[in-house]
Amino acid sequence: MRKKMVAGNWKMNMTPSQAVQLAGELKNTAVNDEVDVVFCVPAIDIIPVVNEVKGTAVKVGAENMYYEEKGAYTGEIAPDMLVDAGVEYVIIGHSERREYFKESDEMINKKVKKALEHQLVPILCCGESLAQREEGITLTFIKGQIEAAFADISAEDAVKVVIAYEPIWAIGTGKVATSEQAQEVCKAIRENIRSIYGDATADVIRILYGGSVNAKNAAELFAQEDIDGGLVGGASLKPEFANIVNYK
Ligand code: PGA
């Protein structure tokens, strides 16, 4: 059985002192033994948040990472730095990074590999734009993203990845995908994984839905057969996040 996961993506919000306050509030309420709870926070908030949640079940994730070990890459964060700071998860290939920072499928594949090399769990994002959905190419487009992201990754490693399906038109818009739409794509992603790696990987790998998840829609979304939890943006900054973690 796949354990559910609810990961908050704080994006570019919360100064270090605000982050400590928020983590302090949520760590006692966002608690559910049946759910892995992760706060993915801005790089500068990682160390204070790791300290704040110490002794609880909350895990800390980064929102990005570079694929080189170290060196002359001004402004980037290396995997060793994350690990040493106490990070266990890292969001890779979020649509905002693909769009605003021009991250390509090839870069994303390098980042997924590098994260796995350092025992960081990648939360790999994929998802179509509204134009692509209207054109009817959603499943083909996402299949391409998945194949590119998993290129040259072994089955043993692939199973550790958490995939997040986030339709771009549902992110931050309040326009959540219906549970049928979300299930259809998450199921198709699982079938993509099955055709690359086989049943043992496909049946175990976790696939989250993201895009306007809130306390009202979480239970229905997470009840879908192929949806193993959520990647939550806006609502991860509010007390509501605890209700998403305790969705049932
Ligand atoms: P949202 O963001 O929940 O604010 O739509 C989700 C995400 O971008 O991960």
Short mmCIF file of C-alpha atoms and ligand atoms in Angstrom, two decimals:
data_model
loop_
_atom_site.label_atom_id
_atom_site.label_comp_id
_atom_site.label_asym_id
_atom_site.label_seq_id
_atom_site.Cartn_x
_atom_site.Cartn_y
_atom_site.Cartn_z
CA MET A 1 0.00 0.00 0.00
CA ARG A 2 1.17 3.48 -0.81
CA LYS A 3 1.40 5.89 2.11
CA LYS A 4 -0.26 9.22 1.46
CA MET A 5 1.82 12.38 1.35
CA VAL A 6 0.90 16.01 1.77
CA ALA A 7 3.69 18.42 0.86
CA GLY A 8 3.45 22.17 1.24
CA ASN A 9 5.18 24.31 -1.36
CA TRP A 10 5.76 27.67 0.29
CA LYS A 11 7.15 29.16 -2.95
CA MET A 12 8.77 32.60 -2.47
CA ASN A 13 6.96 33.37 0.78
CA MET A 14 8.04 33.69 4.42
CA THR A 15 11.12 35.41 5.79
CA PRO A 16 13.16 33.24 8.16
CA SER A 17 11.40 34.61 11.23
CA GLN A 18 7.96 34.24 9.63
CA ALA A 19 8.92 30.71 8.55
CA VAL A 20 9.77 29.70 12.12
CA GLN A 21 6.44 31.05 13.31
CA LEU A 22 4.44 29.23 10.62
CA ALA A 23 6.33 25.96 11.07
CA GLY A 24 5.84 26.27 14.83
CA GLU A 25 2.08 26.66 14.38
CA LEU A 26 1.69 23.87 11.84
CA LYS A 27 3.97 21.28 13.40
CA ASN A 28 1.46 20.53 16.16
CA THR A 29 -1.64 20.50 13.97
CA ALA A 30 -0.47 19.07 10.64
CA VAL A 31 -0.08 15.64 12.19
CA ASN A 32 -1.47 12.38 10.82
CA ASP A 33 0.26 9.01 11.23
CA GLU A 34 -1.13 7.86 7.90
CA VAL A 35 0.35 10.78 5.97
CA ASP A 36 3.94 11.86 5.27
CA VAL A 37 4.01 15.60 5.93
CA VAL A 38 6.63 17.75 4.21
CA PHE A 39 7.23 21.50 4.27
CA CYS A 40 9.09 22.59 1.12
CA VAL A 41 10.50 25.99 2.01
CA PRO A 42 12.71 28.70 0.50
CA ALA A 43 16.44 27.91 0.80
CA ILE A 44 17.09 30.60 3.40
CA ASP A 45 14.33 29.18 5.62
CA ILE A 46 15.60 25.60 5.56
CA ILE A 47 17.89 25.67 8.59
CA PRO A 48 15.51 27.53 10.92
CA VAL A 49 12.58 25.34 9.83
CA VAL A 50 14.58 22.11 10.29
CA ASN A 51 15.38 23.29 13.83
CA GLU A 52 11.80 24.26 14.52
CA VAL A 53 10.30 20.88 13.49
CA LYS A 54 12.98 18.74 15.14
CA GLY A 55 11.41 15.95 17.17
CA THR A 56 8.20 15.95 15.13
CA ALA A 57 7.25 13.79 12.13
CA VAL A 58 7.43 16.77 9.76
CA LYS A 59 10.10 16.52 7.06
CA VAL A 60 11.66 19.46 5.31
CA GLY A 61 12.08 19.85 1.57
CA ALA A 62 13.80 22.35 -0.71
CA GLU A 63 12.05 23.97 -3.66
CA ASN A 64 14.96 23.59 -6.08
CA MET A 65 18.53 22.38 -6.32
CA TYR A 66 21.36 22.49 -8.84
CA TYR A 67 22.72 19.39 -10.54
CA GLU A 68 26.43 20.05 -10.03
CA GLU A 69 28.31 19.05 -6.87
CA LYS A 70 29.93 22.43 -6.19
CA GLY A 71 31.88 25.23 -7.79
CA ALA A 72 31.42 28.41 -9.77
CA TYR A 73 27.62 28.52 -10.06
CA THR A 74 26.82 31.78 -8.29
CA GLY A 75 23.51 31.71 -6.48
CA GLU A 76 22.84 27.98 -6.82
CA ILE A 77 22.40 25.42 -4.03
CA ALA A 78 24.19 22.06 -4.15
CA PRO A 79 22.69 18.73 -3.05
CA ASP A 80 25.31 18.26 -0.29
CA MET A 81 24.29 21.62 1.19
CA LEU A 82 20.67 20.47 1.39
CA VAL A 83 21.56 17.13 2.93
CA ASP A 84 23.86 18.72 5.50
CA ALA A 85 21.11 21.18 6.43
CA GLY A 86 18.68 18.32 7.18
CA VAL A 87 16.63 18.33 3.98
CA GLU A 88 15.09 15.04 2.79
CA TYR A 89 12.96 16.10 -0.20
CA VAL A 90 13.43 18.46 -3.11
CA ILE A 91 10.86 19.78 -5.57
CA ILE A 92 12.21 19.46 -9.10
CA GLY A 93 10.79 20.85 -12.31
CA HIS A 94 7.93 22.89 -10.88
CA SER A 95 6.07 24.60 -13.74
CA GLU A 96 7.11 28.01 -12.38
CA ARG A 97 10.76 26.99 -12.73
CA ARG A 98 10.13 25.55 -16.17
CA GLU A 99 8.40 28.73 -17.28
CA TYR A 100 10.18 31.63 -15.55
CA PHE A 101 13.66 30.10 -15.22
CA LYS A 102 13.61 28.17 -18.48
CA GLU A 103 14.31 24.77 -16.96
CA SER A 104 14.35 22.17 -19.71
CA ASP A 105 13.42 18.51 -19.52
CA GLU A 106 17.12 17.73 -19.83
CA MET A 107 18.04 19.89 -16.82
CA ILE A 108 15.21 18.37 -14.84
CA ASN A 109 16.47 14.86 -15.63
CA LYS A 110 19.95 15.87 -14.40
CA LYS A 111 18.49 17.27 -11.21
CA VAL A 112 16.40 14.15 -10.52
CA LYS A 113 19.49 11.96 -10.98
CA LYS A 114 21.65 14.15 -8.78
CA ALA A 115 19.04 14.27 -6.02
CA LEU A 116 18.77 10.47 -6.04
CA GLU A 117 22.56 10.15 -5.92
CA HIS A 118 22.45 12.10 -2.66
CA GLN A 119 19.49 10.20 -1.18
CA LEU A 120 17.22 13.21 -1.54
CA VAL A 121 13.68 12.33 -2.60
CA PRO A 122 12.75 14.29 -5.73
CA ILE A 123 9.20 15.60 -5.91
CA LEU A 124 9.09 15.71 -9.68
CA CYS A 125 6.45 18.04 -11.13
CA CYS A 126 4.71 17.70 -14.47
CA GLY A 127 1.56 19.19 -15.94
CA GLU A 128 -0.05 20.70 -19.00
CA SER A 129 -1.04 24.25 -19.84
CA LEU A 130 -4.63 25.26 -20.54
CA ALA A 131 -3.84 25.51 -24.26
CA GLN A 132 -2.48 21.97 -24.27
CA ARG A 133 -5.56 20.66 -22.45
CA GLU A 134 -7.86 22.42 -24.91
CA GLU A 135 -5.86 21.01 -27.81
CA GLY A 136 -6.41 17.52 -26.40
CA ILE A 137 -2.70 16.73 -26.02
CA THR A 138 -2.52 16.53 -22.22
CA LEU A 139 -1.65 12.84 -21.94
CA THR A 140 0.88 12.87 -24.78
CA PHE A 141 2.59 15.97 -23.40
CA ILE A 142 2.86 14.56 -19.89
CA LYS A 143 4.11 11.21 -21.18
CA GLY A 144 6.95 13.14 -22.84
CA GLN A 145 7.74 15.00 -19.59
CA ILE A 146 7.79 11.74 -17.62
CA GLU A 147 9.96 9.87 -20.13
CA ALA A 148 12.44 12.76 -20.25
CA ALA A 149 12.61 13.15 -16.47
CA PHE A 150 13.22 9.43 -15.91
CA ALA A 151 15.76 8.95 -18.74
CA ASP A 152 18.63 6.70 -17.61
CA ILE A 153 17.21 6.20 -14.12
CA SER A 154 17.11 2.63 -12.81
CA ALA A 155 13.93 1.00 -11.51
CA GLU A 156 15.53 0.81 -8.08
CA ASP A 157 15.90 4.60 -8.05
CA ALA A 158 12.71 5.45 -9.94
CA VAL A 159 10.51 3.98 -7.24
CA LYS A 160 11.87 6.50 -4.72
CA VAL A 161 10.69 9.48 -6.76
CA VAL A 162 7.42 11.20 -5.86
CA ILE A 163 5.61 12.54 -8.93
CA ALA A 164 3.37 15.58 -8.65
CA TYR A 165 0.81 16.13 -11.38
CA GLU A 166 0.04 19.84 -11.44
CA PRO A 167 -2.04 21.18 -14.31
CA ILE A 168 -0.67 24.70 -14.84
CA TRP A 169 -4.18 26.13 -15.26
CA ALA A 170 -5.06 24.95 -11.75
CA ILE A 171 -2.05 26.42 -9.94
CA GLY A 172 -2.86 29.44 -7.81
CA THR A 173 -6.04 30.05 -9.78
CA GLY A 174 -8.61 28.51 -7.47
CA LYS A 175 -9.60 26.42 -10.52
CA VAL A 176 -9.04 22.91 -9.21
CA ALA A 177 -9.09 19.99 -11.63
CA THR A 178 -12.12 17.80 -11.03
CA SER A 179 -11.29 14.60 -9.24
CA GLU A 180 -12.06 12.74 -12.50
CA GLN A 181 -9.64 14.92 -14.50
CA ALA A 182 -6.93 14.55 -11.85
CA GLN A 183 -7.46 10.79 -11.57
CA GLU A 184 -7.37 10.34 -15.35
CA VAL A 185 -3.95 11.96 -15.65
CA CYS A 186 -2.48 10.39 -12.49
CA LYS A 187 -3.57 6.99 -13.76
CA ALA A 188 -2.01 7.68 -17.16
CA ILE A 189 1.25 8.68 -15.42
CA ARG A 190 1.20 5.41 -13.47
CA GLU A 191 0.74 3.56 -16.78
CA ASN A 192 3.69 5.48 -18.26
CA ILE A 193 5.79 4.33 -15.32
CA ARG A 194 4.46 0.78 -15.76
CA SER A 195 5.51 0.70 -19.38
CA ILE A 196 9.02 1.92 -18.55
CA TYR A 197 9.66 -0.03 -15.33
CA GLY A 198 6.94 -2.65 -14.84
CA ASP A 199 4.38 -3.40 -12.15
CA ALA A 200 6.64 -3.44 -9.10
CA THR A 201 7.59 0.20 -9.66
CA ALA A 202 4.25 1.44 -10.98
CA ASP A 203 2.26 0.02 -8.08
CA VAL A 204 4.53 1.54 -5.44
CA ILE A 205 5.55 4.95 -6.81
CA ARG A 206 3.60 7.83 -5.31
CA ILE A 207 1.74 10.31 -7.48
CA LEU A 208 0.40 13.53 -5.94
CA TYR A 209 -2.05 16.02 -7.35
CA GLY A 210 -1.34 19.76 -7.07
CA GLY A 211 -3.25 22.86 -8.12
CA SER A 212 -5.62 24.73 -5.81
CA VAL A 213 -5.83 21.88 -3.30
CA ASN A 214 -7.67 23.06 -0.18
CA ALA A 215 -9.38 21.66 2.90
CA LYS A 216 -12.66 21.32 1.02
CA ASN A 217 -11.50 19.38 -2.04
CA ALA A 218 -8.65 17.30 -0.54
CA ALA A 219 -10.73 14.34 0.65
CA GLU A 220 -12.33 13.74 -2.73
CA LEU A 221 -9.08 14.16 -4.65
CA PHE A 222 -7.07 11.92 -2.31
CA ALA A 223 -9.76 9.22 -2.46
CA GLN A 224 -9.02 8.63 -6.15
CA GLU A 225 -7.30 5.36 -6.84
CA ASP A 226 -4.13 6.79 -8.36
CA ILE A 227 -3.81 9.96 -6.25
CA ASP A 228 -1.52 9.47 -3.27
CA GLY A 229 -1.83 12.92 -1.75
CA GLY A 230 -1.17 16.52 -2.67
CA LEU A 231 1.39 19.22 -3.35
CA VAL A 232 -0.16 22.31 -1.82
CA GLY A 233 0.81 25.91 -2.58
CA GLY A 234 -1.41 28.70 -1.28
CA ALA A 235 -3.13 26.66 1.43
CA SER A 236 0.22 25.46 2.84
CA LEU A 237 0.76 28.93 4.33
CA LYS A 238 -2.43 28.81 6.40
CA PRO A 239 -3.79 26.84 9.36
CA GLU A 240 -5.94 25.14 6.68
CA PHE A 241 -2.89 23.03 5.77
CA ALA A 242 -3.53 20.95 8.90
CA ASN A 243 -7.04 20.17 7.66
CA ILE A 244 -5.60 18.96 4.36
CA VAL A 245 -3.20 16.69 6.23
CA ASN A 246 -6.20 15.45 8.24
CA TYR A 247 -8.37 15.17 5.13
CA LYS A 248 -10.42 12.30 6.57
P1 PGA B 1 -1.55 26.13 -5.39
O1 PGA B 1 -0.06 25.75 -5.88
O2 PGA B 1 -1.95 25.10 -4.38
O3 PGA B 1 -1.42 27.51 -4.82
O4 PGA B 1 -2.42 26.08 -6.61
C1 PGA B 1 0.33 24.43 -6.05
C2 PGA B 1 1.76 24.36 -6.51
O5 PGA B 1 2.17 25.18 -7.35
O6 PGA B 1 2.52 23.47 -6.07
#
